[in-house]
N, CA, C and O of each residue as an XYZ file, in Angstrom:
476
protein
N      -2.493     -6.768    -16.918
C      -3.130     -6.752    -15.613
C      -2.151     -7.282    -14.565
O      -1.327     -8.153    -14.842
N      -2.265     -6.729    -13.345
C      -1.441     -7.161    -12.230
C      -2.362     -7.727    -11.158
O      -3.293     -7.053    -10.716
N      -2.109     -8.949    -10.743
C      -2.862     -9.541     -9.634
C      -2.102     -9.267     -8.340
O      -0.889     -9.466     -8.267
N      -2.818     -8.813     -7.332
C      -2.197     -8.366     -6.088
C      -2.779     -9.123     -4.902
O      -3.996     -9.283     -4.798
N      -1.910     -9.591     -4.005
C      -2.338    -10.289     -2.807
C      -1.616     -9.679     -1.604
O      -0.393     -9.757     -1.492
N      -2.395     -9.073     -0.710
C      -1.832     -8.462      0.497
C      -1.747     -9.488      1.621
O      -2.510    -10.453      1.666
N      -0.808     -9.257      2.520
C      -0.684    -10.065      3.726
C       0.005     -9.236      4.795
O       0.560     -8.174      4.516
N      -0.039     -9.736      6.028
C       0.674     -9.075      7.106
C      -0.183     -8.286      8.064
O       0.318     -7.780      9.068
N      -1.462     -8.172      7.775
C      -2.334     -7.450      8.691
C      -2.563     -8.229      9.971
O      -2.177     -9.393     10.086
N      -3.195     -7.571     10.934
C      -3.488     -8.240     12.196
C      -3.841     -7.261     13.275
O      -4.117     -6.089     13.015
N      -3.830     -7.761     14.503
C      -4.148     -6.962     15.679
C      -2.856     -6.618     16.406
O      -2.034     -7.495     16.673
N      -2.680     -5.352     16.722
C      -1.469     -4.903     17.404
C      -1.845     -3.813     18.399
O      -2.815     -3.082     18.198
N      -1.075     -3.712     19.464
C      -1.318     -2.643     20.429
C      -0.755     -1.321     19.926
O       0.171     -1.296     19.115
N      -1.315     -0.242     20.408
C      -0.804      1.080     20.060
C       0.680      1.171     20.396
O       1.130      0.720     21.449
N       1.424      1.768     19.466
C       2.863      1.866     19.627
C       3.620      0.736     18.965
O       4.842      0.798     18.826
N       2.906     -0.289     18.558
C       3.537     -1.432     17.932
C       3.789     -1.239     16.453
O       3.569     -0.162     15.899
N       4.260     -2.314     15.823
C       4.623     -2.268     14.408
C       4.030     -3.461     13.657
O       3.800     -4.530     14.222
N       3.798     -3.242     12.390
C       3.405     -4.306     11.468
C       4.068     -4.031     10.127
O       4.360     -2.885      9.786
N       4.299     -5.097      9.374
C       4.772     -4.923      8.009
C       3.810     -5.626      7.063
O       3.606     -6.839      7.132
N       3.230     -4.834      6.187
C       2.348     -5.372      5.165
C       3.153     -5.713      3.920
O       4.114     -5.025      3.578
N       2.751     -6.770      3.258
C       3.361     -7.164      1.995
C       2.279     -7.251      0.930
O       1.124     -7.568      1.216
N       2.670     -6.968     -0.280
C       1.762     -7.086     -1.416
C       2.530     -7.792     -2.527
O       3.431     -7.221     -3.140
N       2.159     -9.030     -2.772
C       2.812     -9.820     -3.806
C       2.047     -9.659     -5.113
O       0.827     -9.809     -5.162
N       2.790     -9.353     -6.162
C       2.178     -9.103     -7.466
C       2.576    -10.174     -8.458
O       3.716    -10.638     -8.470
N       1.649    -10.550     -9.269
C       1.939    -11.451    -10.382
C       1.677    -10.704    -11.670
O       0.885     -9.763    -11.707
N       2.339    -11.125    -12.713
C       2.200    -10.413    -13.967
C       3.425     -9.563    -14.241
O       4.082     -9.075    -13.322
N       3.718     -9.399    -15.506
C       4.953     -8.723    -15.910
C       4.894     -7.211    -15.774
O       5.909     -6.534    -15.938
N       3.725     -6.678    -15.478
C       3.584     -5.225    -15.458
C       3.991     -4.595    -14.137
O       3.979     -3.370    -14.012
N       4.353     -5.409    -13.143
C       4.681     -4.852    -11.829
C       5.759     -3.785    -11.942
O       5.613     -2.699    -11.381
N       6.832     -4.075    -12.656
C       7.955     -3.146    -12.721
C       7.598     -1.853    -13.447
O       8.291     -0.845    -13.306
N       6.524     -1.884    -14.215
C       6.112     -0.691    -14.947
C       4.998      0.061    -14.219
O       4.437      1.023    -14.744
N       4.687     -0.393    -12.999
C       3.567      0.183    -12.260
C       4.053      0.997    -11.063
O       4.969      0.594    -10.347
N       3.419      2.148    -10.865
C       3.546      2.832     -9.584
C       2.723      2.040     -8.576
O       1.601      1.628     -8.870
N       3.275      1.831     -7.397
C       2.597      1.029     -6.379
C       2.171      1.915     -5.214
O       2.912      2.796     -4.778
N       0.961      1.662     -4.721
C       0.411      2.506     -3.667
C      -0.276      1.644     -2.619
O      -0.766      0.553     -2.906
N      -0.297      2.153     -1.420
C      -1.119      1.589     -0.349
C      -2.212      2.594     -0.017
O      -1.956      3.780      0.187
N      -3.419      2.091      0.030
C      -4.572      2.859      0.475
C      -5.134      2.195      1.733
O      -4.804      1.054      2.056
N      -5.973      2.926      2.418
C      -6.690      2.334      3.545
C      -8.101      2.889      3.615
O      -8.387      3.994      3.154
N      -8.973      2.083      4.207
C     -10.354      2.518      4.381
C     -10.838      2.084      5.752
O     -10.913      0.893      6.052
N     -11.163      3.060      6.573
C     -11.708      2.806      7.898
C     -13.227      2.741      7.803
O     -13.807      3.292      6.868
N     -13.880      2.080      8.748
C     -15.350      1.989      8.707
C     -15.997      3.363      8.648
O     -15.674      4.249      9.439
N     -16.908      3.529      7.705
C     -17.635      4.780      7.579
C     -16.859      5.901      6.932
O     -17.351      7.026      6.844
N     -15.652      5.612      6.477
C     -14.830      6.655      5.863
C     -14.479      6.285      4.424
O     -14.587      5.129      4.015
N     -14.058      7.298      3.670
C     -13.635      7.051      2.298
C     -12.237      6.434      2.269
O     -11.440      6.605      3.192
N     -11.970      5.725      1.201
C     -10.632      5.177      1.006
C      -9.654      6.334      0.812
O      -9.941      7.290      0.093
N      -8.497      6.233      1.463
C      -7.514      7.298      1.367
C      -6.140      6.727      1.023
O      -5.793      5.603      1.384
N      -5.378      7.552      0.310
C      -4.027      7.168     -0.064
C      -3.114      7.294      1.148
O      -3.113      8.317      1.833
N      -2.336      6.246      1.408
C      -1.422      6.238      2.546
C       0.009      6.512      2.107
O       0.696      7.356      2.683
N       0.453      5.786      1.076
C       1.837      5.921      0.621
C       1.943      5.394     -0.800
O       1.153      4.555     -1.234
N       2.938      5.908     -1.514
C       3.161      5.458     -2.875
C       4.640      5.403     -3.193
O       5.443      6.140     -2.621
N       4.991      4.512     -4.123
C       6.362      4.439     -4.618
C       6.294      4.284     -6.133
O       5.589      3.418     -6.651
N       7.035      5.132     -6.832
C       6.993      5.115     -8.287
C       7.902      4.022     -8.839
O       8.616      3.350     -8.095
N       7.859      3.861    -10.152
C       8.747      2.880    -10.791
C      10.213      3.251    -10.592
O      11.090      2.386    -10.603
N      10.471      4.557    -10.409
C      11.850      5.024    -10.181
C      12.255      4.983     -8.714
O      13.398      5.285     -8.372
N      11.327      4.611     -7.859
C      11.641      4.498     -6.442
C      11.351      5.732     -5.613
O      11.698      5.785     -4.433
N      10.716      6.730     -6.219
C      10.348      7.915     -5.435
C       9.156      7.583     -4.554
O       8.225      6.900     -4.980
N       9.195      8.069     -3.333
C       8.144      7.763     -2.372
C       7.398      9.018     -1.939
O       7.922     10.131     -1.998
N       6.165      8.808     -1.503
C       5.347      9.907     -1.013
C       4.416      9.336      0.049
O       4.038      8.166      0.002
N       4.050     10.196      1.021
C       3.259      9.740      2.156
C       2.170     10.734      2.499
O       2.314     11.941      2.304
N       1.083     10.198      3.014
C       0.068     11.068      3.595
C       0.627     11.705      4.857
O       1.443     11.103      5.555
N       0.190     12.917      5.147
C       0.696     13.617      6.325
C       0.482     12.810      7.604
O       1.303     12.860      8.520
N      -0.615     12.072      7.663
C      -0.955     11.335      8.880
C       0.035     10.233      9.217
O       0.091      9.781     10.361
N       0.821      9.793      8.233
C       1.720      8.658      8.469
C       3.188      9.012      8.264
O       4.060      8.169      8.476
N       3.470     10.232      7.860
C       4.863     10.640      7.642
C       5.678     10.458      8.913
O       5.254     10.832     10.006
N       6.858      9.874      8.740
C       7.733      9.637      9.886
C       7.441      8.350     10.623
O       8.215      7.948     11.492
N       6.323      7.686     10.292
C       5.974      6.431     10.964
C       5.936      5.246     10.005
O       6.291      4.129     10.381
N       5.507      5.487      8.772
C       5.375      4.417      7.783
C       6.457      4.556      6.725
O       6.893      5.661      6.399
N       6.882      3.411      6.194
C       7.862      3.396      5.113
C       7.395      2.429      4.038
O       7.131      1.259      4.315
N       7.295      2.923      2.812
C       6.939      2.073      1.683
C       8.210      1.726      0.919
O       9.111      2.553      0.775
N       8.267      0.491      0.432
C       9.412      0.071     -0.366
C       8.946     -0.984     -1.365
O       7.883     -1.584     -1.212
N       9.759     -1.190     -2.377
C       9.433     -2.203     -3.370
C      10.675     -3.019     -3.683
O      11.799     -2.517     -3.655
N      10.445     -4.280     -3.980
C      11.510     -5.190     -4.386
C      11.099     -5.754     -5.739
O      10.285     -6.674     -5.822
N      11.665     -5.198     -6.780
C      11.260     -5.615     -8.128
C      11.678     -7.051     -8.432
O      11.043     -7.720     -9.248
N      12.725     -7.523     -7.794
C      13.150     -8.908     -8.015
C      12.128     -9.899     -7.460
O      11.998    -11.018     -7.955
N      11.402     -9.467     -6.417
C      10.400    -10.330     -5.799
C       8.984     -9.936     -6.180
O       8.023    -10.547     -5.713
N       8.846     -8.924     -7.019
C       7.504     -8.442     -7.395
C       6.656     -8.153     -6.161
O       5.490     -8.541     -6.089
N       7.248     -7.479     -5.211
C       6.573     -7.243     -3.941
C       6.768     -5.799     -3.493
O       7.833     -5.209     -3.672
N       5.725     -5.256     -2.913
C       5.803     -3.938     -2.290
C       5.450     -4.100     -0.812
O       4.598     -4.909     -0.444
N       6.119     -3.320      0.014
C       5.960     -3.442      1.459
C       5.485     -2.118      2.059
O       5.694     -1.042      1.497
N       4.848     -2.236      3.204
C       4.534     -1.052      3.995
C       4.914     -1.368      5.436
O       4.225     -2.125      6.120
N       6.009     -0.785      5.885
C       6.439     -0.922      7.269
C       5.730      0.143      8.087
O       5.874      1.337      7.823
N       4.968     -0.288      9.074
C       4.167      0.636      9.876
C       4.664      0.589     11.313
O       4.596     -0.448     11.974
N       5.162      1.715     11.784
C       5.696      1.825     13.138
C       4.871      2.821     13.945
O       4.117      3.619     13.389
N       5.026      2.762     15.254
C       4.324      3.683     16.156
C       2.844      3.754     15.815
O       2.271      4.836     15.688
N       2.247      2.604     15.672
C       0.850      2.548     15.241
C      -0.082      3.169     16.272
O       0.142      3.096     17.481
N      -1.132      3.781     15.746
C      -2.139      4.446     16.557
C      -3.507      3.810     16.287
O      -3.717      3.221     15.226
N      -4.427      3.927     17.231
C      -5.773      3.391     16.986
C      -6.405      3.940     15.706
O      -7.164      3.234     15.042
N      -6.104      5.176     15.359
C      -6.683      5.753     14.142
C      -6.088      5.177     12.858
O      -6.555      5.501     11.766
N      -5.074      4.336     12.972
C      -4.554      3.627     11.807
C      -5.383      2.386     11.479
O      -5.165      1.742     10.453
N      -6.325      2.057     12.344
C      -7.179      0.894     12.114
C      -7.979      1.070     10.821
O      -8.691      2.058     10.641
N      -7.845      0.094      9.934
C      -8.508      0.167      8.632
C      -8.214     -1.115      7.861
O      -7.391     -1.935      8.269
N      -8.898     -1.262      6.751
C      -8.500     -2.262      5.761
C      -7.513     -1.590      4.825
O      -7.784     -0.522      4.276
N      -6.362     -2.228      4.651
C      -5.305     -1.673      3.807
C      -5.294     -2.400      2.460
O      -5.299     -3.629      2.389
N      -5.280     -1.600      1.403
C      -5.337     -2.126      0.042
C      -4.077     -1.763     -0.733
O      -3.556     -0.653     -0.621
N      -3.613     -2.700     -1.503
C      -2.494     -2.481     -2.414
C      -3.051     -2.109     -3.792
O      -4.071     -2.642     -4.231
N      -2.369     -1.196     -4.453
C      -2.819     -0.722     -5.764
C      -1.636     -0.617     -6.722
O      -0.554     -0.155     -6.363
N      -1.877     -1.058     -7.942
C      -0.876     -0.917     -9.013
C      -1.469     -0.010    -10.082
O      -2.562     -0.258    -10.591
N      -0.732      1.042    -10.412
C      -1.243      2.043    -11.346
C      -0.217      2.295    -12.443
O       0.974      2.456    -12.174
N      -0.697      2.327    -13.685
C       0.200      2.661    -14.791
C      -0.629      3.163    -15.959
O      -1.816      2.864    -16.091
N       0.029      3.923    -16.785
C      -0.588      4.417    -18.019
C       0.207      3.877    -19.197
O       1.438      3.869    -19.189
N      -0.517      3.430    -20.200
C       0.079      3.027    -21.464
C      -0.601      3.855    -22.538
O      -1.715      3.550    -22.964
N       0.079      4.899    -22.969
C      -0.561      5.823    -23.891
C      -1.744      6.479    -23.207
O      -1.601      7.085    -22.146
N      -2.898      6.357    -23.811
C      -4.107      6.959    -23.260
C      -4.863      6.014    -22.331
O      -5.903      6.383    -21.785
N      -4.356      4.813    -22.151
C      -5.066      3.807    -21.361
C      -4.488      3.769    -19.956
O      -3.272      3.719    -19.771
N      -5.385      3.794    -18.959
C      -4.995      3.705    -17.557
C      -5.319      2.309    -17.026
O      -6.420      1.800    -17.237
N      -4.366      1.698    -16.342
C      -4.559      0.407    -15.694
C      -4.476      0.630    -14.182
O      -3.543      1.259    -13.683
N      -5.457      0.109    -13.476
C      -5.605      0.382    -12.048
C      -6.051     -0.921    -11.383
O      -7.231     -1.268    -11.429
N      -5.120     -1.639    -10.770
C      -5.416     -2.946    -10.200
C      -5.363     -2.897     -8.680
O      -4.548     -2.177     -8.103
N      -6.242     -3.673     -8.028
C      -6.379     -3.656     -6.568
C      -6.287     -5.062     -5.990
O      -6.691     -6.046     -6.610
N      -5.740     -5.119     -4.779
C      -5.792     -6.345     -4.021
C      -7.096     -6.428     -3.241
O      -7.946     -5.541     -3.325
N      -7.237     -7.508     -2.483
C      -8.489     -7.752     -1.756
C      -8.498     -7.056     -0.391
O      -9.548     -6.954      0.244
N      -7.359     -6.588      0.052
C      -7.277     -5.872      1.326
C      -6.853     -6.766      2.477
O      -7.071     -7.977      2.466
N      -6.241     -6.135      3.470
C      -5.854     -6.831      4.692
C      -6.205     -5.932      5.883
O      -5.936     -4.731      5.869
N      -6.801     -6.526      6.898
C      -7.276     -5.757      8.037
C      -6.140     -5.473      9.007
O      -5.374     -6.365      9.374
N      -6.047     -4.216      9.412
C      -5.126     -3.798     10.472
C      -5.958     -3.197     11.598
O      -6.724     -2.258     11.385
N      -5.799     -3.745     12.786
C      -6.524     -3.240     13.949
C      -5.521     -2.878     15.035
O      -4.712     -3.706     15.453
N      -5.588     -1.626     15.486
C      -4.679     -1.134     16.516
C      -5.495     -0.864     17.767
O      -6.395     -0.024     17.760
N      -5.181     -1.570     18.834
C      -5.922     -1.400     20.079
C      -5.229     -0.361     20.961
O      -4.008     -0.206     20.934
N      -6.039      0.337     21.733
C      -5.481      1.396     22.599
C      -5.104      0.855     23.962
O      -4.622      1.604     24.812
């Protein structure tokens, strides 16, 4: 199991930047694909960005060119750099660690951090 703690959320004006951090404990971090999800009020949780154990990254179309996901395996931390923020980026952002061991899937979540973008 991987325990995840997000930080870095807050209130920012449109056009501004924030960097989210997700600190992981447990030895499985390096074997986990790491993802950021978000959930806005009244909407379903959606995948924002992901980085694999090999460092490959992927982004939702809504954030391509504005957000950058990265991981530091030495610090057991994954980051989400968010630039050119828009009011529609307002949501609770969740960190996720995903891995498969044989037929078993492990899917761990943080508690979330609120990001609010004012217009």
